[in-house]
Structure formats: structure tokens, C-alpha cells
Amino acid sequence: MVNITNITPPRVPLTDPRTGLIAREWYLFLLSLFNQTGQSTTSLEDIQKGPPAETIDANAILSDALLSSGILPYDLAPVDTALQGLAVSQQAAFDPTYIDDALQALAVQPVYTPQLPRKRYGSFYDTTTQTAAVINTAYAMTYNTTDLSVGVNVGTPTSRVYVDTHNVYNIQFSAQLDKTAGGTASIWIWLRKNGVNVPDSTGQIQLQGNNAETLAVWNYLLDMNAGDYFELMWEVDDTSVQLTAFPATAVHPSIPSVILTVSDNIST
């Protein structure tokens, strides 16, 4: 009994995407199937030189061999495509000279390593205090520092964050809120995409009293195309409410007025 070259189909592409040729592992696998089926119908001499071209039915040989080996169900259409991609006749495909040349060519091909698309992400913050000049007016949070950026970047104006790849993005932020006068006041924060408010995206926080520091923290999921941008908007009913940056101390680092991170870790 002739052993068949083992292969794990889901792990090995049928063709090498860089050359368009059938992958080496599949070539050896198919060749071993041919040799096994050929021994039952032809002499050793015939096997060495390959069966006559007019008697070869590649689909029939592969189908019978795969059925007998228990490696079905299998769609033979990709096999046909791969053989056509070789741009050789059936006789050449099973000619010993061609086989030797093909194996030598395959032997020098680099190992195929699938390349996964690189994730897109960005991390930004602002080291200045941001204030509202007028109440009940929309302002956009801005960023003056880029920490990390791969396919996600701050544009112009610096409130706009652009992406270069279509994906679902996880947008997370923290805003250091402060009230510099007495009384009670509110701040509203929401998401805007390509200049248009995103429905149902607003959150409200109330601050009471002088020096009432509060951290606003939440996140959004946003489907964006390449070239799209978003902004984080805010509004107050009292101009004493602001996004405050605090300096570092001997113990802890400085506090940015806004910290923003964006990543496509939701999608695959």
C-alpha cells in the first residue's frame, strides 16, 4: 500500500498568492494521489513516464482517490483552477521532466506566511485648559499631543480625528471637568461624525460648587469609512464649567484636560 502525503487543507492555501502556482504541499499531495491510482492500472514503467495524455481525467483521478482516502467532501473546482493556472497541458502536468522542474522551483520558493491586516489605533490628549466663551453653544474638544498613531490621526482643526480604513472603531475618552465658581451647572458631551451630530450620543453631568472636579468617562462604537472623521462636542449652561488641565506634582504626572483613545479592536 502506498502512503499518501498528509496535508491539513484549512492550513495550507491551494495556490501560492505570490506566484499563482499550486502550493508545494498540495503539489506533493496530488502527485502522491496520482501515483497511488496509477499503480493499480499501469506498469511501473508507465508510472515513471506518466499515463498517456488522452487517458488522463484529472477530475476522475482526484475524485476517486479522495473518496477512497476518506478526505471528502471536497470541491474540485479550486483544483481545476489551480491546474489551469499552471498553464500546462494534462500531459505536461504529469510528465516526469516537468515534475522535476516544478519541484526544484517550489524548493526555492520562500515559505508562505499569511499577513494579517495591521490594526488601526491612536492615542491623543490635550495639555491645555479648554473653556467655553458662550453658554448653550457647541464646542469641539481639541488635542495638542499625539501619543500613538497608526491609521488614526488628528487633522485640521485639531478637534477632528480621521481614520484611513473602513472599520468599527472603539472611541474612548476622559475629560477632566472643573467648575471655577459657585452654584450648580451642567455640561453635555456628544459625538459628531463628519460634521453631523450622531443621534442619541449625548451624556449630561452636573457640577456643584467652586472647584468641583469630576471626570467624564465613556465610550462609543462608530462605523467609519476611510477618510471619515469624528469630533467630541461639549456644551455648558455656565461658562465657569471647563475642561481643565492640571500640572504635575512631586507625586503624580500632569492631568490632561482630555485623553482620547481610538482603536479597531472590535472588528476582525
Tab-separated table of C-alpha atoms in Angstrom:
chain	number	residue	atom	x	y	z
A	1	MET	CA	0.000	0.000	0.000
A	2	VAL	CA	1.313	3.446	-0.963
A	3	ASN	CA	1.189	6.178	1.628
A	4	ILE	CA	-0.438	9.465	0.689
A	5	THR	CA	1.302	12.692	1.617
A	6	ASN	CA	-0.568	14.133	4.585
A	7	ILE	CA	-1.894	17.673	4.394
A	8	THR	CA	-4.187	19.805	6.511
A	9	PRO	CA	-6.259	21.637	3.887
A	10	PRO	CA	-7.550	24.501	6.052
A	11	ARG	CA	-3.995	25.429	6.983
A	12	VAL	CA	-2.405	25.382	3.507
A	13	PRO	CA	-3.666	27.599	0.635
A	14	LEU	CA	-4.210	25.706	-2.629
A	15	THR	CA	-2.101	28.217	-4.528
A	16	ASP	CA	0.759	30.466	-3.521
A	17	PRO	CA	-0.746	34.004	-3.832
A	18	ARG	CA	2.638	35.456	-4.715
A	19	THR	CA	3.358	33.181	-7.698
A	20	GLY	CA	-0.081	31.936	-8.758
A	21	LEU	CA	1.356	28.388	-8.771
A	22	ILE	CA	-0.050	25.461	-6.846
A	23	ALA	CA	1.414	25.292	-3.340
A	24	ARG	CA	4.216	22.797	-2.799
A	25	GLU	CA	2.319	20.834	-0.164
A	26	TRP	CA	-0.702	20.471	-2.449
A	27	TYR	CA	1.504	19.522	-5.400
A	28	LEU	CA	3.103	16.674	-3.469
A	29	PHE	CA	-0.291	15.619	-2.152
A	30	LEU	CA	-1.843	15.475	-5.624
A	31	LEU	CA	1.230	13.768	-7.046
A	32	SER	CA	1.051	11.047	-4.399
A	33	LEU	CA	-2.637	10.528	-5.231
A	34	PHE	CA	-1.767	10.181	-8.893
A	35	ASN	CA	0.987	7.689	-8.157
A	36	GLN	CA	-1.343	5.637	-5.967
A	37	THR	CA	-4.104	5.491	-8.554
A	38	GLY	CA	-1.632	4.917	-11.402
A	39	GLN	CA	-0.118	1.816	-9.797
A	40	SER	CA	-3.428	-0.005	-9.898
A	41	THR	CA	-3.867	0.422	-13.663
A	42	THR	CA	-0.414	0.794	-15.216
A	43	SER	CA	3.036	-0.718	-15.079
A	44	LEU	CA	5.947	0.725	-13.177
A	45	GLU	CA	7.384	1.965	-16.471
A	46	ASP	CA	4.110	3.720	-17.286
A	47	ILE	CA	4.027	5.343	-13.885
A	48	GLN	CA	7.556	6.663	-14.307
A	49	LYS	CA	6.750	8.340	-17.590
A	50	GLY	CA	3.112	9.185	-16.739
A	51	PRO	CA	-0.069	7.867	-18.385
A	52	PRO	CA	-0.863	8.818	-21.987
A	53	ALA	CA	-2.385	12.283	-22.247
A	54	GLU	CA	-5.536	11.006	-23.920
A	55	THR	CA	-6.288	8.682	-20.988
A	56	ILE	CA	-5.914	11.259	-18.206
A	57	ASP	CA	-9.014	12.552	-16.484
A	58	ALA	CA	-7.665	14.702	-13.641
A	59	ASN	CA	-11.032	15.194	-12.005
A	60	ALA	CA	-11.840	11.483	-12.092
A	61	ILE	CA	-8.438	10.538	-10.651
A	62	LEU	CA	-8.647	13.094	-7.864
A	63	SER	CA	-12.261	12.319	-7.064
A	64	ASP	CA	-11.715	8.544	-6.872
A	65	ALA	CA	-8.536	8.924	-4.854
A	66	LEU	CA	-10.032	11.401	-2.405
A	67	LEU	CA	-13.116	9.217	-1.956
A	68	SER	CA	-11.010	6.146	-1.271
A	69	SER	CA	-8.801	8.067	1.168
A	70	GLY	CA	-11.768	9.438	3.115
A	71	ILE	CA	-10.766	13.070	2.607
A	72	LEU	CA	-14.112	14.252	1.241
A	73	PRO	CA	-16.373	16.157	0.812
A	74	TYR	CA	-14.122	18.324	-1.370
A	75	ASP	CA	-14.929	20.797	-4.100
A	76	LEU	CA	-12.702	20.034	-7.088
A	77	ALA	CA	-13.353	23.400	-8.721
A	78	PRO	CA	-10.354	25.015	-6.956
A	79	VAL	CA	-8.180	22.133	-8.182
A	80	ASP	CA	-9.279	22.811	-11.754
A	81	THR	CA	-8.457	26.485	-11.309
A	82	ALA	CA	-5.042	25.692	-9.883
A	83	LEU	CA	-4.203	23.314	-12.726
A	84	GLN	CA	-5.314	25.882	-15.283
A	85	GLY	CA	-3.184	28.461	-13.549
A	86	LEU	CA	-0.139	26.302	-14.204
A	87	ALA	CA	-0.746	26.948	-17.937
A	88	VAL	CA	0.304	23.424	-18.938
A	89	SER	CA	-1.485	20.549	-20.585
A	90	GLN	CA	-2.524	17.427	-18.688
A	91	GLN	CA	0.332	15.565	-20.280
A	92	ALA	CA	2.861	18.157	-19.107
A	93	ALA	CA	1.342	18.181	-15.632
A	94	PHE	CA	2.213	14.514	-15.176
A	95	ASP	CA	5.407	14.438	-17.207
A	96	PRO	CA	8.402	13.404	-15.039
A	97	THR	CA	10.602	16.138	-16.504
A	98	TYR	CA	8.018	18.775	-15.703
A	99	ILE	CA	7.565	17.333	-12.208
A	100	ASP	CA	11.298	17.536	-11.526
A	101	ASP	CA	11.464	21.129	-12.759
A	102	ALA	CA	8.375	22.108	-10.771
A	103	LEU	CA	9.677	20.544	-7.570
A	104	GLN	CA	13.007	22.323	-7.971
A	105	ALA	CA	11.207	25.630	-8.474
A	106	LEU	CA	8.989	25.019	-5.465
A	107	ALA	CA	12.012	24.122	-3.344
A	108	VAL	CA	13.446	27.629	-3.706
A	109	GLN	CA	10.187	29.445	-3.038
A	110	PRO	CA	10.093	31.296	0.312
A	111	VAL	CA	7.827	29.868	2.989
A	112	TYR	CA	4.315	31.318	2.689
A	113	THR	CA	3.354	33.317	5.765
A	114	PRO	CA	-0.154	34.825	5.782
A	115	GLN	CA	-0.073	38.532	6.573
A	116	LEU	CA	-2.893	39.826	8.760
A	117	PRO	CA	-4.004	43.408	8.236
A	118	ARG	CA	-2.410	45.691	10.788
A	119	LYS	CA	-4.738	47.107	13.406
A	120	ARG	CA	-5.525	50.820	13.377
A	121	TYR	CA	-5.301	52.838	16.571
A	122	GLY	CA	-4.439	56.219	18.037
A	123	SER	CA	-3.940	57.867	21.418
A	124	PHE	CA	-4.198	61.630	21.871
A	125	TYR	CA	-4.514	64.183	24.672
A	126	ASP	CA	-4.535	67.915	25.360
A	127	THR	CA	-2.325	69.710	27.877
A	128	THR	CA	-4.267	72.995	27.918
A	129	THR	CA	-7.433	74.084	29.700
A	130	GLN	CA	-10.389	74.355	27.318
A	131	THR	CA	-13.121	76.876	28.064
A	132	ALA	CA	-16.489	77.873	26.611
A	133	ALA	CA	-16.892	81.531	25.723
A	134	VAL	CA	-20.683	81.384	25.424
A	135	ILE	CA	-23.278	79.170	27.096
A	136	ASN	CA	-25.560	76.828	25.172
A	137	THR	CA	-23.076	76.673	22.285
A	138	ALA	CA	-21.379	73.605	20.796
A	139	TYR	CA	-17.596	73.410	21.167
A	140	ALA	CA	-15.282	70.651	19.958
A	141	MET	CA	-12.665	69.091	22.230
A	142	THR	CA	-9.147	69.585	20.851
A	143	TYR	CA	-5.874	67.634	21.138
A	144	ASN	CA	-2.355	69.048	21.019
A	145	THR	CA	-0.382	65.852	21.635
A	146	THR	CA	-0.246	62.539	19.763
A	147	ASP	CA	0.959	59.594	21.824
A	148	LEU	CA	0.364	56.725	19.341
A	149	SER	CA	-0.951	56.812	15.784
A	150	VAL	CA	-1.383	54.029	13.221
A	151	GLY	CA	-4.027	54.840	10.625
A	152	VAL	CA	-5.801	57.173	13.075
A	153	ASN	CA	-4.656	60.797	13.269
A	154	VAL	CA	-5.615	64.286	14.405
A	155	GLY	CA	-6.358	66.582	11.477
A	156	THR	CA	-7.158	70.246	10.956
A	157	PRO	CA	-8.704	71.684	13.035
A	158	THR	CA	-7.213	69.659	15.866
A	159	SER	CA	-10.641	68.554	17.074
A	160	ARG	CA	-11.064	66.243	14.055
A	161	VAL	CA	-9.820	62.661	14.294
A	162	TYR	CA	-9.505	60.883	10.942
A	163	VAL	CA	-9.229	57.161	10.058
A	164	ASP	CA	-7.702	55.648	6.913
A	165	THR	CA	-9.512	52.288	6.920
A	166	HIS	CA	-13.151	51.240	6.993
A	167	ASN	CA	-13.912	49.567	10.284
A	168	VAL	CA	-15.912	49.774	13.506
A	169	TYR	CA	-13.885	51.912	15.917
A	170	ASN	CA	-13.953	51.944	19.690
A	171	ILE	CA	-13.753	55.580	20.815
A	172	GLN	CA	-12.939	56.096	24.492
A	173	PHE	CA	-12.320	59.391	26.221
A	174	SER	CA	-11.909	61.007	29.624
A	175	ALA	CA	-12.460	64.738	30.201
A	176	GLN	CA	-11.305	66.440	33.388
A	177	LEU	CA	-14.243	68.697	34.313
A	178	ASP	CA	-13.951	71.572	36.737
A	179	LYS	CA	-16.212	74.390	37.969
A	180	THR	CA	-14.485	77.599	38.953
A	181	ALA	CA	-17.460	79.382	40.595
A	182	GLY	CA	-20.268	78.561	42.993
A	183	GLY	CA	-23.710	77.300	42.105
A	184	THR	CA	-24.837	74.375	40.003
A	185	ALA	CA	-24.113	73.959	36.279
A	186	SER	CA	-24.386	71.289	33.609
A	187	ILE	CA	-22.178	70.066	30.784
A	188	TRP	CA	-23.320	67.988	27.825
A	189	ILE	CA	-20.947	65.819	25.774
A	190	TRP	CA	-21.795	64.063	22.497
A	191	LEU	CA	-20.338	62.588	19.308
A	192	ARG	CA	-20.265	64.205	15.874
A	193	LYS	CA	-19.289	62.342	12.654
A	194	ASN	CA	-18.247	64.225	9.507
A	195	GLY	CA	-19.826	67.388	10.900
A	196	VAL	CA	-23.172	65.767	11.754
A	197	ASN	CA	-24.330	65.005	15.301
A	198	VAL	CA	-24.650	61.270	15.995
A	199	PRO	CA	-28.216	60.638	17.254
A	200	ASP	CA	-28.665	59.578	20.884
A	201	SER	CA	-24.981	60.088	21.725
A	202	THR	CA	-25.228	62.835	24.402
A	203	GLY	CA	-24.372	62.461	28.078
A	204	GLN	CA	-25.016	65.077	30.804
A	205	ILE	CA	-23.100	65.793	34.005
A	206	GLN	CA	-23.931	68.336	36.714
A	207	LEU	CA	-21.287	70.066	38.822
A	208	GLN	CA	-21.964	71.943	42.037
A	209	GLY	CA	-19.857	74.467	43.870
A	210	ASN	CA	-16.449	76.006	43.342
A	211	ASN	CA	-13.608	73.640	42.402
A	212	ALA	CA	-15.991	70.760	41.796
A	213	GLU	CA	-13.750	68.405	39.791
A	214	THR	CA	-15.397	65.469	38.011
A	215	LEU	CA	-14.079	63.060	35.389
A	216	ALA	CA	-16.370	62.348	32.424
A	217	VAL	CA	-15.551	58.909	31.003
A	218	TRP	CA	-17.386	56.760	28.472
A	219	ASN	CA	-17.009	55.256	25.015
A	220	TYR	CA	-18.713	54.893	21.634
A	221	LEU	CA	-18.628	52.357	18.810
A	222	LEU	CA	-18.644	54.075	15.427
A	223	ASP	CA	-18.667	52.588	11.909
A	224	MET	CA	-16.320	54.732	9.815
A	225	ASN	CA	-15.064	54.650	6.240
A	226	ALA	CA	-11.587	55.632	5.089
A	227	GLY	CA	-11.327	59.423	5.205
A	228	ASP	CA	-14.120	59.873	7.749
A	229	TYR	CA	-13.552	61.923	10.891
A	230	PHE	CA	-15.298	62.394	14.212
A	231	GLU	CA	-15.324	65.027	16.955
A	232	LEU	CA	-16.244	65.038	20.631
A	233	MET	CA	-18.533	68.010	21.269
A	234	TRP	CA	-19.425	69.762	24.515
A	235	GLU	CA	-21.814	72.459	25.730
A	236	VAL	CA	-22.329	74.199	29.095
A	237	ASP	CA	-25.013	76.354	30.667
A	238	ASP	CA	-22.433	78.216	32.772
A	239	THR	CA	-19.034	79.367	31.475
A	240	SER	CA	-17.426	78.549	34.822
A	241	VAL	CA	-17.500	74.891	33.719
A	242	GLN	CA	-14.372	73.987	31.803
A	243	LEU	CA	-12.096	71.168	30.711
A	244	THR	CA	-9.141	71.738	32.979
A	245	ALA	CA	-5.514	70.667	32.691
A	246	PHE	CA	-3.542	70.425	35.947
A	247	PRO	CA	0.259	70.401	36.289
A	248	ALA	CA	2.271	67.514	37.640
A	249	THR	CA	3.233	67.304	41.297
A	250	ALA	CA	6.142	65.645	43.031
A	251	VAL	CA	3.961	62.544	43.320
A	252	HIS	CA	1.808	62.206	40.188
A	253	PRO	CA	2.076	63.170	36.498
A	254	SER	CA	0.209	66.090	34.968
A	255	ILE	CA	-3.526	65.827	34.187
A	256	PRO	CA	-4.551	66.470	30.575
A	257	SER	CA	-7.867	68.223	30.018
A	258	VAL	CA	-8.882	65.453	27.571
A	259	ILE	CA	-7.494	61.970	26.867
A	260	LEU	CA	-8.733	60.106	23.773
A	261	THR	CA	-8.004	56.600	22.520
A	262	VAL	CA	-9.315	55.115	19.275
A	263	SER	CA	-8.922	51.509	18.086
A	264	ASP	CA	-10.487	48.993	15.709
A	265	ASN	CA	-10.273	46.179	18.271
A	266	ILE	CA	-13.988	45.432	17.803
A	267	SER	CA	-13.759	44.201	14.210
A	268	THR	CA	-11.628	41.422	12.776
